[in-house]
């Protein structure tokens, strides 16, 4: 399956480790129902792009906005992240 949905309901910050061997076009939807999230690309040298900013394993993307929807897609080389809030 190329789509995964995670609904975060815990009250503390969580590290979400992205799939180690993603398939091109694979999508992950993370709903922050009650928590903040760090997105970890897991594999060294792999990147996550969001709003023109590059995030790596040492500089994870952090979101502290409860209610935010995070949409991640593997393009074959990097994770592309878009989010919806409000």
JSON list of N, CA and C in Angstrom, two decimals:
[
{"chain": "A", "resi": 1, "resn": "UNK", "atom": "N", "xyz": [0.84, -1.18, 0.00]},
{"chain": "A", "resi": 1, "resn": "UNK", "atom": "CA", "xyz": [0.00, 0.00, 0.00]},
{"chain": "A", "resi": 1, "resn": "UNK", "atom": "C", "xyz": [0.89, 1.24, 0.00]},
{"chain": "A", "resi": 2, "resn": "UNK", "atom": "N", "xyz": [0.56, 2.21, -0.80]},
{"chain": "A", "resi": 2, "resn": "UNK", "atom": "CA", "xyz": [1.38, 3.41, -0.93]},
{"chain": "A", "resi": 2, "resn": "UNK", "atom": "C", "xyz": [0.91, 4.57, -0.04]},
{"chain": "A", "resi": 3, "resn": "UNK", "atom": "N", "xyz": [-0.17, 4.38, 0.71]},
{"chain": "A", "resi": 3, "resn": "UNK", "atom": "CA", "xyz": [-0.69, 5.47, 1.54]},
{"chain": "A", "resi": 3, "resn": "UNK", "atom": "C", "xyz": [-0.74, 5.01, 2.99]},
{"chain": "A", "resi": 4, "resn": "UNK", "atom": "N", "xyz": [-0.25, 5.87, 3.88]},
{"chain": "A", "resi": 4, "resn": "UNK", "atom": "CA", "xyz": [-0.32, 5.60, 5.30]},
{"chain": "A", "resi": 4, "resn": "UNK", "atom": "C", "xyz": [-0.93, 6.79, 6.00]},
{"chain": "A", "resi": 5, "resn": "UNK", "atom": "N", "xyz": [-1.76, 6.54, 7.00]},
{"chain": "A", "resi": 5, "resn": "UNK", "atom": "CA", "xyz": [-2.39, 7.61, 7.77]},
{"chain": "A", "resi": 5, "resn": "UNK", "atom": "C", "xyz": [-2.07, 7.39, 9.24]},
{"chain": "A", "resi": 6, "resn": "UNK", "atom": "N", "xyz": [-1.55, 8.44, 9.87]},
{"chain": "A", "resi": 6, "resn": "UNK", "atom": "CA", "xyz": [-1.23, 8.39, 11.30]},
{"chain": "A", "resi": 6, "resn": "UNK", "atom": "C", "xyz": [-1.98, 9.53, 11.97]},
{"chain": "A", "resi": 7, "resn": "UNK", "atom": "N", "xyz": [-2.72, 9.22, 13.02]},
{"chain": "A", "resi": 7, "resn": "UNK", "atom": "CA", "xyz": [-3.41, 10.24, 13.81]},
{"chain": "A", "resi": 7, "resn": "UNK", "atom": "C", "xyz": [-2.74, 10.28, 15.17]},
{"chain": "A", "resi": 8, "resn": "UNK", "atom": "N", "xyz": [-2.09, 11.40, 15.48]},
{"chain": "A", "resi": 8, "resn": "UNK", "atom": "CA", "xyz": [-1.35, 11.55, 16.73]},
{"chain": "A", "resi": 8, "resn": "UNK", "atom": "C", "xyz": [-2.31, 12.06, 17.81]},
{"chain": "A", "resi": 9, "resn": "UNK", "atom": "N", "xyz": [-2.53, 11.25, 18.86]},
{"chain": "A", "resi": 9, "resn": "UNK", "atom": "CA", "xyz": [-3.44, 11.64, 19.93]},
{"chain": "A", "resi": 9, "resn": "UNK", "atom": "C", "xyz": [-2.75, 11.82, 21.27]},
{"chain": "A", "resi": 10, "resn": "UNK", "atom": "N", "xyz": [-1.46, 11.53, 21.32]},
{"chain": "A", "resi": 10, "resn": "UNK", "atom": "CA", "xyz": [-0.73, 11.65, 22.59]},
{"chain": "A", "resi": 10, "resn": "UNK", "atom": "C", "xyz": [-0.49, 13.13, 22.93]},
{"chain": "A", "resi": 11, "resn": "UNK", "atom": "N", "xyz": [-0.11, 13.41, 24.15]},
{"chain": "A", "resi": 11, "resn": "UNK", "atom": "CA", "xyz": [0.06, 14.79, 24.60]},
{"chain": "A", "resi": 11, "resn": "UNK", "atom": "C", "xyz": [1.50, 15.29, 24.54]},
{"chain": "A", "resi": 12, "resn": "UNK", "atom": "N", "xyz": [2.46, 14.42, 24.29]},
{"chain": "A", "resi": 12, "resn": "UNK", "atom": "CA", "xyz": [3.86, 14.84, 24.24]},
{"chain": "A", "resi": 12, "resn": "UNK", "atom": "C", "xyz": [4.39, 14.79, 22.80]},
{"chain": "A", "resi": 13, "resn": "UNK", "atom": "N", "xyz": [5.51, 15.46, 22.57]},
{"chain": "A", "resi": 13, "resn": "UNK", "atom": "CA", "xyz": [6.13, 15.49, 21.24]},
{"chain": "A", "resi": 13, "resn": "UNK", "atom": "C", "xyz": [6.56, 14.09, 20.82]},
{"chain": "A", "resi": 14, "resn": "UNK", "atom": "N", "xyz": [6.34, 13.77, 19.55]},
{"chain": "A", "resi": 14, "resn": "UNK", "atom": "CA", "xyz": [6.65, 12.45, 19.01]},
{"chain": "A", "resi": 14, "resn": "UNK", "atom": "C", "xyz": [7.61, 12.61, 17.82]},
{"chain": "A", "resi": 15, "resn": "UNK", "atom": "N", "xyz": [8.57, 11.69, 17.71]},
{"chain": "A", "resi": 15, "resn": "UNK", "atom": "CA", "xyz": [9.42, 11.59, 16.52]},
{"chain": "A", "resi": 15, "resn": "UNK", "atom": "C", "xyz": [8.78, 10.61, 15.57]},
{"chain": "A", "resi": 16, "resn": "UNK", "atom": "N", "xyz": [8.42, 11.07, 14.38]},
{"chain": "A", "resi": 16, "resn": "UNK", "atom": "CA", "xyz": [7.87, 10.19, 13.36]},
{"chain": "A", "resi": 16, "resn": "UNK", "atom": "C", "xyz": [9.00, 9.85, 12.41]},
{"chain": "A", "resi": 17, "resn": "UNK", "atom": "N", "xyz": [9.39, 8.58, 12.41]},
{"chain": "A", "resi": 17, "resn": "UNK", "atom": "CA", "xyz": [10.46, 8.12, 11.52]},
{"chain": "A", "resi": 17, "resn": "UNK", "atom": "C", "xyz": [9.83, 7.72, 10.19]},
{"chain": "A", "resi": 18, "resn": "UNK", "atom": "N", "xyz": [10.27, 8.39, 9.13]},
{"chain": "A", "resi": 18, "resn": "UNK", "atom": "CA", "xyz": [9.72, 8.12, 7.81]},
{"chain": "A", "resi": 18, "resn": "UNK", "atom": "C", "xyz": [10.23, 6.77, 7.30]},
{"chain": "A", "resi": 19, "resn": "UNK", "atom": "N", "xyz": [9.47, 6.11, 6.42]},
{"chain": "A", "resi": 19, "resn": "UNK", "atom": "CA", "xyz": [9.86, 4.79, 5.93]},
{"chain": "A", "resi": 19, "resn": "UNK", "atom": "C", "xyz": [11.29, 4.76, 5.39]},
{"chain": "A", "resi": 20, "resn": "UNK", "atom": "N", "xyz": [12.01, 3.69, 5.72]},
{"chain": "A", "resi": 20, "resn": "UNK", "atom": "CA", "xyz": [13.41, 3.56, 5.32]},
{"chain": "A", "resi": 20, "resn": "UNK", "atom": "C", "xyz": [13.56, 3.26, 3.84]},
{"chain": "A", "resi": 21, "resn": "UNK", "atom": "N", "xyz": [12.65, 2.49, 3.27]},
{"chain": "A", "resi": 21, "resn": "UNK", "atom": "CA", "xyz": [12.70, 2.11, 1.86]},
{"chain": "A", "resi": 21, "resn": "UNK", "atom": "C", "xyz": [11.38, 2.48, 1.16]},
{"chain": "A", "resi": 22, "resn": "UNK", "atom": "N", "xyz": [11.11, 3.77, 1.01]},
{"chain": "A", "resi": 22, "resn": "UNK", "atom": "CA", "xyz": [9.84, 4.18, 0.40]},
{"chain": "A", "resi": 22, "resn": "UNK", "atom": "C", "xyz": [9.79, 3.87, -1.10]},
{"chain": "A", "resi": 23, "resn": "UNK", "atom": "N", "xyz": [8.58, 3.77, -1.61]},
{"chain": "A", "resi": 23, "resn": "UNK", "atom": "CA", "xyz": [8.32, 3.57, -3.02]},
{"chain": "A", "resi": 23, "resn": "UNK", "atom": "C", "xyz": [7.97, 4.93, -3.62]},
{"chain": "A", "resi": 24, "resn": "UNK", "atom": "N", "xyz": [8.47, 5.22, -4.81]},
{"chain": "A", "resi": 24, "resn": "UNK", "atom": "CA", "xyz": [8.16, 6.49, -5.47]},
{"chain": "A", "resi": 24, "resn": "UNK", "atom": "C", "xyz": [6.64, 6.68, -5.52]},
{"chain": "A", "resi": 25, "resn": "UNK", "atom": "N", "xyz": [6.20, 7.85, -5.06]},
{"chain": "A", "resi": 25, "resn": "UNK", "atom": "CA", "xyz": [4.77, 8.16, -5.00]},
{"chain": "A", "resi": 25, "resn": "UNK", "atom": "C", "xyz": [4.13, 7.81, -3.68]},
{"chain": "A", "resi": 26, "resn": "UNK", "atom": "N", "xyz": [4.88, 7.16, -2.79]},
{"chain": "A", "resi": 26, "resn": "UNK", "atom": "CA", "xyz": [4.32, 6.79, -1.49]},
{"chain": "A", "resi": 26, "resn": "UNK", "atom": "C", "xyz": [3.94, 8.04, -0.72]},
{"chain": "A", "resi": 27, "resn": "UNK", "atom": "N", "xyz": [2.77, 8.00, -0.08]},
{"chain": "A", "resi": 27, "resn": "UNK", "atom": "CA", "xyz": [2.27, 9.16, 0.65]},
{"chain": "A", "resi": 27, "resn": "UNK", "atom": "C", "xyz": [2.00, 8.79, 2.11]},
{"chain": "A", "resi": 28, "resn": "UNK", "atom": "N", "xyz": [2.27, 9.73, 2.97]},
{"chain": "A", "resi": 28, "resn": "UNK", "atom": "CA", "xyz": [2.00, 9.57, 4.40]},
{"chain": "A", "resi": 28, "resn": "UNK", "atom": "C", "xyz": [1.25, 10.81, 4.86]},
{"chain": "A", "resi": 29, "resn": "UNK", "atom": "N", "xyz": [0.10, 10.61, 5.49]},
{"chain": "A", "resi": 29, "resn": "UNK", "atom": "CA", "xyz": [-0.69, 11.71, 6.03]},
{"chain": "A", "resi": 29, "resn": "UNK", "atom": "C", "xyz": [-0.62, 11.61, 7.55]},
{"chain": "A", "resi": 30, "resn": "UNK", "atom": "N", "xyz": [-0.13, 12.67, 8.19]},
{"chain": "A", "resi": 30, "resn": "UNK", "atom": "CA", "xyz": [-0.01, 12.69, 9.65]},
{"chain": "A", "resi": 30, "resn": "UNK", "atom": "C", "xyz": [-0.90, 13.81, 10.18]},
{"chain": "A", "resi": 31, "resn": "UNK", "atom": "N", "xyz": [-1.88, 13.44, 11.00]},
{"chain": "A", "resi": 31, "resn": "UNK", "atom": "CA", "xyz": [-2.81, 14.40, 11.59]},
{"chain": "A", "resi": 31, "resn": "UNK", "atom": "C", "xyz": [-2.39, 14.63, 13.04]},
{"chain": "A", "resi": 32, "resn": "UNK", "atom": "N", "xyz": [-2.11, 15.87, 13.37]},
{"chain": "A", "resi": 32, "resn": "UNK", "atom": "CA", "xyz": [-1.72, 16.21, 14.74]},
{"chain": "A", "resi": 32, "resn": "UNK", "atom": "C", "xyz": [-2.96, 16.53, 15.56]},
{"chain": "A", "resi": 33, "resn": "UNK", "atom": "N", "xyz": [-3.59, 15.49, 16.08]},
{"chain": "A", "resi": 33, "resn": "UNK", "atom": "CA", "xyz": [-4.82, 15.67, 16.84]},
{"chain": "A", "resi": 33, "resn": "UNK", "atom": "C", "xyz": [-4.57, 16.27, 18.22]},
{"chain": "A", "resi": 34, "resn": "UNK", "atom": "N", "xyz": [-3.41, 16.00, 18.81]},
{"chain": "A", "resi": 34, "resn": "UNK", "atom": "CA", "xyz": [-3.16, 16.50, 20.16]},
{"chain": "A", "resi": 34, "resn": "UNK", "atom": "C", "xyz": [-1.67, 16.49, 20.50]},
{"chain": "A", "resi": 35, "resn": "UNK", "atom": "N", "xyz": [-0.80, 16.73, 19.54]},
{"chain": "A", "resi": 35, "resn": "UNK", "atom": "CA", "xyz": [0.62, 16.66, 19.86]},
{"chain": "A", "resi": 35, "resn": "UNK", "atom": "C", "xyz": [1.45, 17.46, 18.87]},
{"chain": "A", "resi": 36, "resn": "UNK", "atom": "N", "xyz": [2.72, 17.61, 19.21]},
{"chain": "A", "resi": 36, "resn": "UNK", "atom": "CA", "xyz": [3.68, 18.18, 18.27]},
{"chain": "A", "resi": 36, "resn": "UNK", "atom": "C", "xyz": [4.53, 17.04, 17.73]},
{"chain": "A", "resi": 37, "resn": "UNK", "atom": "N", "xyz": [5.14, 17.27, 16.55]},
{"chain": "A", "resi": 37, "resn": "UNK", "atom": "CA", "xyz": [5.81, 16.19, 15.84]},
{"chain": "A", "resi": 37, "resn": "UNK", "atom": "C", "xyz": [7.15, 16.64, 15.29]},
{"chain": "A", "resi": 38, "resn": "UNK", "atom": "N", "xyz": [8.14, 15.75, 15.36]},
{"chain": "A", "resi": 38, "resn": "UNK", "atom": "CA", "xyz": [9.41, 15.89, 14.63]},
{"chain": "A", "resi": 38, "resn": "UNK", "atom": "C", "xyz": [9.40, 14.84, 13.53]},
{"chain": "A", "resi": 39, "resn": "UNK", "atom": "N", "xyz": [9.66, 15.25, 12.28]},
{"chain": "A", "resi": 39, "resn": "UNK", "atom": "CA", "xyz": [9.74, 14.29, 11.18]},
{"chain": "A", "resi": 39, "resn": "UNK", "atom": "C", "xyz": [11.20, 13.97, 10.92]},
{"chain": "A", "resi": 40, "resn": "UNK", "atom": "N", "xyz": [11.54, 12.70, 10.98]},
{"chain": "A", "resi": 40, "resn": "UNK", "atom": "CA", "xyz": [12.91, 12.22, 10.84]},
{"chain": "A", "resi": 40, "resn": "UNK", "atom": "C", "xyz": [13.05, 11.44, 9.52]},
{"chain": "A", "resi": 41, "resn": "UNK", "atom": "N", "xyz": [13.88, 11.95, 8.57]},
{"chain": "A", "resi": 41, "resn": "UNK", "atom": "CA", "xyz": [14.08, 11.24, 7.31]},
{"chain": "A", "resi": 41, "resn": "UNK", "atom": "C", "xyz": [14.75, 9.88, 7.46]},
{"chain": "A", "resi": 42, "resn": "UNK", "atom": "N", "xyz": [15.27, 9.54, 8.63]},
{"chain": "A", "resi": 42, "resn": "UNK", "atom": "CA", "xyz": [15.85, 8.25, 9.02]},
{"chain": "A", "resi": 42, "resn": "UNK", "atom": "C", "xyz": [17.18, 7.93, 8.35]},
{"chain": "A", "resi": 43, "resn": "UNK", "atom": "N", "xyz": [17.22, 7.93, 7.04]},
{"chain": "A", "resi": 43, "resn": "UNK", "atom": "CA", "xyz": [18.43, 7.53, 6.33]},
{"chain": "A", "resi": 43, "resn": "UNK", "atom": "C", "xyz": [19.36, 8.73, 6.15]},
{"chain": "A", "resi": 44, "resn": "UNK", "atom": "N", "xyz": [20.62, 8.58, 6.57]},
{"chain": "A", "resi": 44, "resn": "UNK", "atom": "CA", "xyz": [21.60, 9.66, 6.45]},
{"chain": "A", "resi": 44, "resn": "UNK", "atom": "C", "xyz": [21.72, 10.09, 4.99]},
{"chain": "A", "resi": 45, "resn": "UNK", "atom": "N", "xyz": [21.73, 11.37, 4.76]},
{"chain": "A", "resi": 45, "resn": "UNK", "atom": "CA", "xyz": [21.85, 11.90, 3.40]},
{"chain": "A", "resi": 45, "resn": "UNK", "atom": "C", "xyz": [20.50, 12.11, 2.72]},
{"chain": "A", "resi": 46, "resn": "UNK", "atom": "N", "xyz": [19.45, 11.53, 3.28]},
{"chain": "A", "resi": 46, "resn": "UNK", "atom": "CA", "xyz": [18.11, 11.72, 2.72]},
{"chain": "A", "resi": 46, "resn": "UNK", "atom": "C", "xyz": [17.56, 13.05, 3.22]},
{"chain": "A", "resi": 47, "resn": "UNK", "atom": "N", "xyz": [16.77, 13.71, 2.39]},
{"chain": "A", "resi": 47, "resn": "UNK", "atom": "CA", "xyz": [16.28, 15.04, 2.75]},
{"chain": "A", "resi": 47, "resn": "UNK", "atom": "C", "xyz": [14.76, 15.10, 2.72]},
{"chain": "A", "resi": 48, "resn": "UNK", "atom": "N", "xyz": [14.24, 16.09, 3.46]},
{"chain": "A", "resi": 48, "resn": "UNK", "atom": "CA", "xyz": [12.83, 16.39, 3.47]},
{"chain": "A", "resi": 48, "resn": "UNK", "atom": "C", "xyz": [12.72, 17.87, 3.12]},
{"chain": "A", "resi": 49, "resn": "UNK", "atom": "N", "xyz": [11.92, 18.20, 2.11]},
{"chain": "A", "resi": 49, "resn": "UNK", "atom": "CA", "xyz": [11.75, 19.59, 1.69]},
{"chain": "A", "resi": 49, "resn": "UNK", "atom": "C", "xyz": [10.39, 20.11, 2.12]},
{"chain": "A", "resi": 50, "resn": "UNK", "atom": "N", "xyz": [10.36, 21.32, 2.66]},
{"chain": "A", "resi": 50, "resn": "UNK", "atom": "CA", "xyz": [9.11, 21.98, 3.02]},
{"chain": "A", "resi": 50, "resn": "UNK", "atom": "C", "xyz": [9.29, 23.49, 2.90]},
{"chain": "A", "resi": 51, "resn": "UNK", "atom": "N", "xyz": [8.48, 24.12, 2.09]},
{"chain": "A", "resi": 51, "resn": "UNK", "atom": "CA", "xyz": [8.51, 25.58, 1.91]},
{"chain": "A", "resi": 51, "resn": "UNK", "atom": "C", "xyz": [9.90, 26.09, 1.55]},
{"chain": "A", "resi": 52, "resn": "UNK", "atom": "N", "xyz": [10.60, 25.36, 0.72]},
{"chain": "A", "resi": 52, "resn": "UNK", "atom": "CA", "xyz": [11.93, 25.77, 0.27]},
{"chain": "A", "resi": 52, "resn": "UNK", "atom": "C", "xyz": [13.04, 25.53, 1.27]},
{"chain": "A", "resi": 53, "resn": "UNK", "atom": "N", "xyz": [12.74, 24.92, 2.39]},
{"chain": "A", "resi": 53, "resn": "UNK", "atom": "CA", "xyz": [13.75, 24.64, 3.41]},
{"chain": "A", "resi": 53, "resn": "UNK", "atom": "C", "xyz": [14.07, 23.14, 3.39]},
{"chain": "A", "resi": 54, "resn": "UNK", "atom": "N", "xyz": [15.35, 22.81, 3.50]},
{"chain": "A", "resi": 54, "resn": "UNK", "atom": "CA", "xyz": [15.80, 21.42, 3.50]},
{"chain": "A", "resi": 54, "resn": "UNK", "atom": "C", "xyz": [15.96, 20.95, 4.94]},
{"chain": "A", "resi": 55, "resn": "UNK", "atom": "N", "xyz": [15.42, 19.79, 5.25]},
{"chain": "A", "resi": 55, "resn": "UNK", "atom": "CA", "xyz": [15.57, 19.19, 6.58]},
{"chain": "A", "resi": 55, "resn": "UNK", "atom": "C", "xyz": [16.25, 17.83, 6.42]},
{"chain": "A", "resi": 56, "resn": "UNK", "atom": "N", "xyz": [17.14, 17.49, 7.36]},
{"chain": "A", "resi": 56, "resn": "UNK", "atom": "CA", "xyz": [17.88, 16.23, 7.31]},
{"chain": "A", "resi": 56, "resn": "UNK", "atom": "C", "xyz": [17.72, 15.50, 8.64]},
{"chain": "A", "resi": 57, "resn": "UNK", "atom": "N", "xyz": [18.45, 14.39, 8.80]},
{"chain": "A", "resi": 57, "resn": "UNK", "atom": "CA", "xyz": [18.37, 13.64, 10.06]},
{"chain": "A", "resi": 57, "resn": "UNK", "atom": "C", "xyz": [18.87, 14.46, 11.24]},
{"chain": "A", "resi": 58, "resn": "UNK", "atom": "N", "xyz": [19.77, 15.40, 11.00]},
{"chain": "A", "resi": 58, "resn": "UNK", "atom": "CA", "xyz": [20.28, 16.23, 12.10]},
{"chain": "A", "resi": 58, "resn": "UNK", "atom": "C", "xyz": [19.47, 17.52, 12.27]},
{"chain": "A", "resi": 59, "resn": "UNK", "atom": "N", "xyz": [18.63, 17.86, 11.32]},
{"chain": "A", "resi": 59, "resn": "UNK", "atom": "CA", "xyz": [17.80, 19.06, 11.37]},
{"chain": "A", "resi": 59, "resn": "UNK", "atom": "C", "xyz": [16.37, 18.67, 10.98]},
{"chain": "A", "resi": 60, "resn": "UNK", "atom": "N", "xyz": [15.68, 17.98, 11.88]},
{"chain": "A", "resi": 60, "resn": "UNK", "atom": "CA", "xyz": [14.35, 17.45, 11.60]},
{"chain": "A", "resi": 60, "resn": "UNK", "atom": "C", "xyz": [13.32, 18.57, 11.46]},
{"chain": "A", "resi": 61, "resn": "UNK", "atom": "N", "xyz": [12.28, 18.31, 10.68]},
{"chain": "A", "resi": 61, "resn": "UNK", "atom": "CA", "xyz": [11.17, 19.26, 10.56]},
{"chain": "A", "resi": 61, "resn": "UNK", "atom": "C", "xyz": [10.31, 19.12, 11.81]},
{"chain": "A", "resi": 62, "resn": "UNK", "atom": "N", "xyz": [10.06, 20.24, 12.48]},
{"chain": "A", "resi": 62, "resn": "UNK", "atom": "CA", "xyz": [9.26, 20.24, 13.70]},
{"chain": "A", "resi": 62, "resn": "UNK", "atom": "C", "xyz": [7.95, 20.97, 13.44]},
{"chain": "A", "resi": 63, "resn": "UNK", "atom": "N", "xyz": [6.86, 20.41, 13.93]},
{"chain": "A", "resi": 63, "resn": "UNK", "atom": "CA", "xyz": [5.57, 21.06, 13.88]},
{"chain": "A", "resi": 63, "resn": "UNK", "atom": "C", "xyz": [4.92, 20.99, 15.25]},
{"chain": "A", "resi": 64, "resn": "UNK", "atom": "N", "xyz": [4.57, 22.14, 15.78]},
{"chain": "A", "resi": 64, "resn": "UNK", "atom": "CA", "xyz": [3.93, 22.20, 17.10]},
{"chain": "A", "resi": 64, "resn": "UNK", "atom": "C", "xyz": [2.48, 22.61, 17.03]},
{"chain": "A", "resi": 65, "resn": "UNK", "atom": "N", "xyz": [1.88, 22.57, 15.83]},
{"chain": "A", "resi": 65, "resn": "UNK", "atom": "CA", "xyz": [0.52, 23.05, 15.64]},
{"chain": "A", "resi": 65, "resn": "UNK", "atom": "C", "xyz": [-0.52, 21.94, 15.72]},
{"chain": "A", "resi": 66, "resn": "UNK", "atom": "N", "xyz": [-1.23, 21.88, 16.84]},
{"chain": "A", "resi": 66, "resn": "UNK", "atom": "CA", "xyz": [-2.29, 20.89, 17.02]},
{"chain": "A", "resi": 66, "resn": "UNK", "atom": "C", "xyz": [-3.38, 21.16, 15.98]},
{"chain": "A", "resi": 67, "resn": "UNK", "atom": "N", "xyz": [-3.85, 20.11, 15.34]},
{"chain": "A", "resi": 67, "resn": "UNK", "atom": "CA", "xyz": [-4.88, 20.23, 14.31]},
{"chain": "A", "resi": 67, "resn": "UNK", "atom": "C", "xyz": [-4.31, 20.28, 12.90]},
{"chain": "A", "resi": 68, "resn": "UNK", "atom": "N", "xyz": [-3.01, 20.34, 12.78]},
{"chain": "A", "resi": 68, "resn": "UNK", "atom": "CA", "xyz": [-2.38, 20.43, 11.46]},
{"chain": "A", "resi": 68, "resn": "UNK", "atom": "C", "xyz": [-2.40, 19.07, 10.75]},
{"chain": "A", "resi": 69, "resn": "UNK", "atom": "N", "xyz": [-2.61, 19.10, 9.44]},
{"chain": "A", "resi": 69, "resn": "UNK", "atom": "CA", "xyz": [-2.49, 17.92, 8.58]},
{"chain": "A", "resi": 69, "resn": "UNK", "atom": "C", "xyz": [-1.17, 18.05, 7.83]},
{"chain": "A", "resi": 70, "resn": "UNK", "atom": "N", "xyz": [-0.33, 17.03, 7.89]},
{"chain": "A", "resi": 70, "resn": "UNK", "atom": "CA", "xyz": [0.97, 17.01, 7.22]},
{"chain": "A", "resi": 70, "resn": "UNK", "atom": "C", "xyz": [0.91, 15.95, 6.12]},
{"chain": "A", "resi": 71, "resn": "UNK", "atom": "N", "xyz": [1.20, 16.35, 4.89]},
{"chain": "A", "resi": 71, "resn": "UNK", "atom": "CA", "xyz": [1.16, 15.43, 3.75]},
{"chain": "A", "resi": 71, "resn": "UNK", "atom": "C", "xyz": [2.58, 15.27, 3.23]},
{"chain": "A", "resi": 72, "resn": "UNK", "atom": "N", "xyz": [3.10, 14.06, 3.30]},
{"chain": "A", "resi": 72, "resn": "UNK", "atom": "CA", "xyz": [4.46, 13.76, 2.85]},
{"chain": "A", "resi": 72, "resn": "UNK", "atom": "C", "xyz": [4.40, 12.81, 1.67]},
{"chain": "A", "resi": 73, "resn": "UNK", "atom": "N", "xyz": [5.15, 13.12, 0.61]},
{"chain": "A", "resi": 73, "resn": "UNK", "atom": "CA", "xyz": [5.21, 12.27, -0.58]},
{"chain": "A", "resi": 73, "resn": "UNK", "atom": "C", "xyz": [6.68, 12.04, -0.94]},
{"chain": "A", "resi": 74, "resn": "UNK", "atom": "N", "xyz": [7.02, 10.76, -1.20]},
{"chain": "A", "resi": 74, "resn": "UNK", "atom": "CA", "xyz": [8.38, 10.40, -1.62]},
{"chain": "A", "resi": 74, "resn": "UNK", "atom": "C", "xyz": [8.43, 10.53, -3.14]},
{"chain": "A", "resi": 75, "resn": "UNK", "atom": "N", "xyz": [9.31, 11.40, -3.65]},
{"chain": "A", "resi": 75, "resn": "UNK", "atom": "CA", "xyz": [9.39, 11.65, -5.10]},
{"chain": "A", "resi": 75, "resn": "UNK", "atom": "C", "xyz": [10.42, 10.76, -5.80]},
{"chain": "A", "resi": 76, "resn": "UNK", "atom": "N", "xyz": [10.99, 9.84, -5.07]},
{"chain": "A", "resi": 76, "resn": "UNK", "atom": "CA", "xyz": [12.01, 8.96, -5.63]},
{"chain": "A", "resi": 76, "resn": "UNK", "atom": "C", "xyz": [13.41, 9.35, -5.17]},
{"chain": "A", "resi": 77, "resn": "UNK", "atom": "N", "xyz": [13.55, 10.57, -4.67]},
{"chain": "A", "resi": 77, "resn": "UNK", "atom": "CA", "xyz": [14.85, 11.08, -4.20]},
{"chain": "A", "resi": 77, "resn": "UNK", "atom": "C", "xyz": [14.76, 11.70, -2.81]},
{"chain": "A", "resi": 78, "resn": "UNK", "atom": "N", "xyz": [13.67, 12.40, -2.55]},
{"chain": "A", "resi": 78, "resn": "UNK", "atom": "CA", "xyz": [13.49, 13.13, -1.29]},
{"chain": "A", "resi": 78, "resn": "UNK", "atom": "C", "xyz": [12.03, 13.10, -0.88]},
{"chain": "A", "resi": 79, "resn": "UNK", "atom": "N", "xyz": [11.79, 13.39, 0.41]},
{"chain": "A", "resi": 79, "resn": "UNK", "atom": "CA", "xyz": [10.43, 13.57, 0.91]},
{"chain": "A", "resi": 79, "resn": "UNK", "atom": "C", "xyz": [10.00, 15.00, 0.64]},
{"chain": "A", "resi": 80, "resn": "UNK", "atom": "N", "xyz": [8.81, 15.18, 0.11]},
{"chain": "A", "resi": 80, "resn": "UNK", "atom": "CA", "xyz": [8.21, 16.50, -0.11]},
{"chain": "A", "resi": 80, "resn": "UNK", "atom": "C", "xyz": [7.09, 16.64, 0.92]},
{"chain": "A", "resi": 81, "resn": "UNK", "atom": "N", "xyz": [7.12, 17.74, 1.69]},
{"chain": "A", "resi": 81, "resn": "UNK", "atom": "CA", "xyz": [6.14, 17.94, 2.76]},
{"chain": "A", "resi": 81, "resn": "UNK", "atom": "C", "xyz": [5.32, 19.20, 2.52]},
{"chain": "A", "resi": 82, "resn": "UNK", "atom": "N", "xyz": [4.03, 19.06, 2.59]},
{"chain": "A", "resi": 82, "resn": "UNK", "atom": "CA", "xyz": [3.10, 20.19, 2.58]},
{"chain": "A", "resi": 82, "resn": "UNK", "atom": "C", "xyz": [2.20, 20.04, 3.79]},
{"chain": "A", "resi": 83, "resn": "UNK", "atom": "N", "xyz": [1.77, 21.16, 4.34]},
{"chain": "A", "resi": 83, "resn": "UNK", "atom": "CA", "xyz": [0.88, 21.04, 5.50]},
{"chain": "A", "resi": 83, "resn": "UNK", "atom": "C", "xyz": [-0.31, 21.96, 5.36]},
{"chain": "A", "resi": 84, "resn": "UNK", "atom": "N", "xyz": [-1.38, 21.57, 6.03]},
{"chain": "A", "resi": 84, "resn": "UNK", "atom": "CA", "xyz": [-2.63, 22.33, 6.03]},
{"chain": "A", "resi": 84, "resn": "UNK", "atom": "C", "xyz": [-2.94, 22.65, 7.47]},
{"chain": "A", "resi": 85, "resn": "UNK", "atom": "N", "xyz": [-3.19, 23.93, 7.73]},
{"chain": "A", "resi": 85, "resn": "UNK", "atom": "CA", "xyz": [-3.52, 24.36, 9.08]},
{"chain": "A", "resi": 85, "resn": "UNK", "atom": "C", "xyz": [-4.64, 25.39, 9.00]},
{"chain": "A", "resi": 86, "resn": "UNK", "atom": "N", "xyz": [-5.58, 25.33, 9.90]},
{"chain": "A", "resi": 86, "resn": "UNK", "atom": "CA", "xyz": [-6.75, 26.20, 9.99]},
{"chain": "A", "resi": 86, "resn": "UNK", "atom": "C", "xyz": [-7.87, 25.65, 9.17]}
]
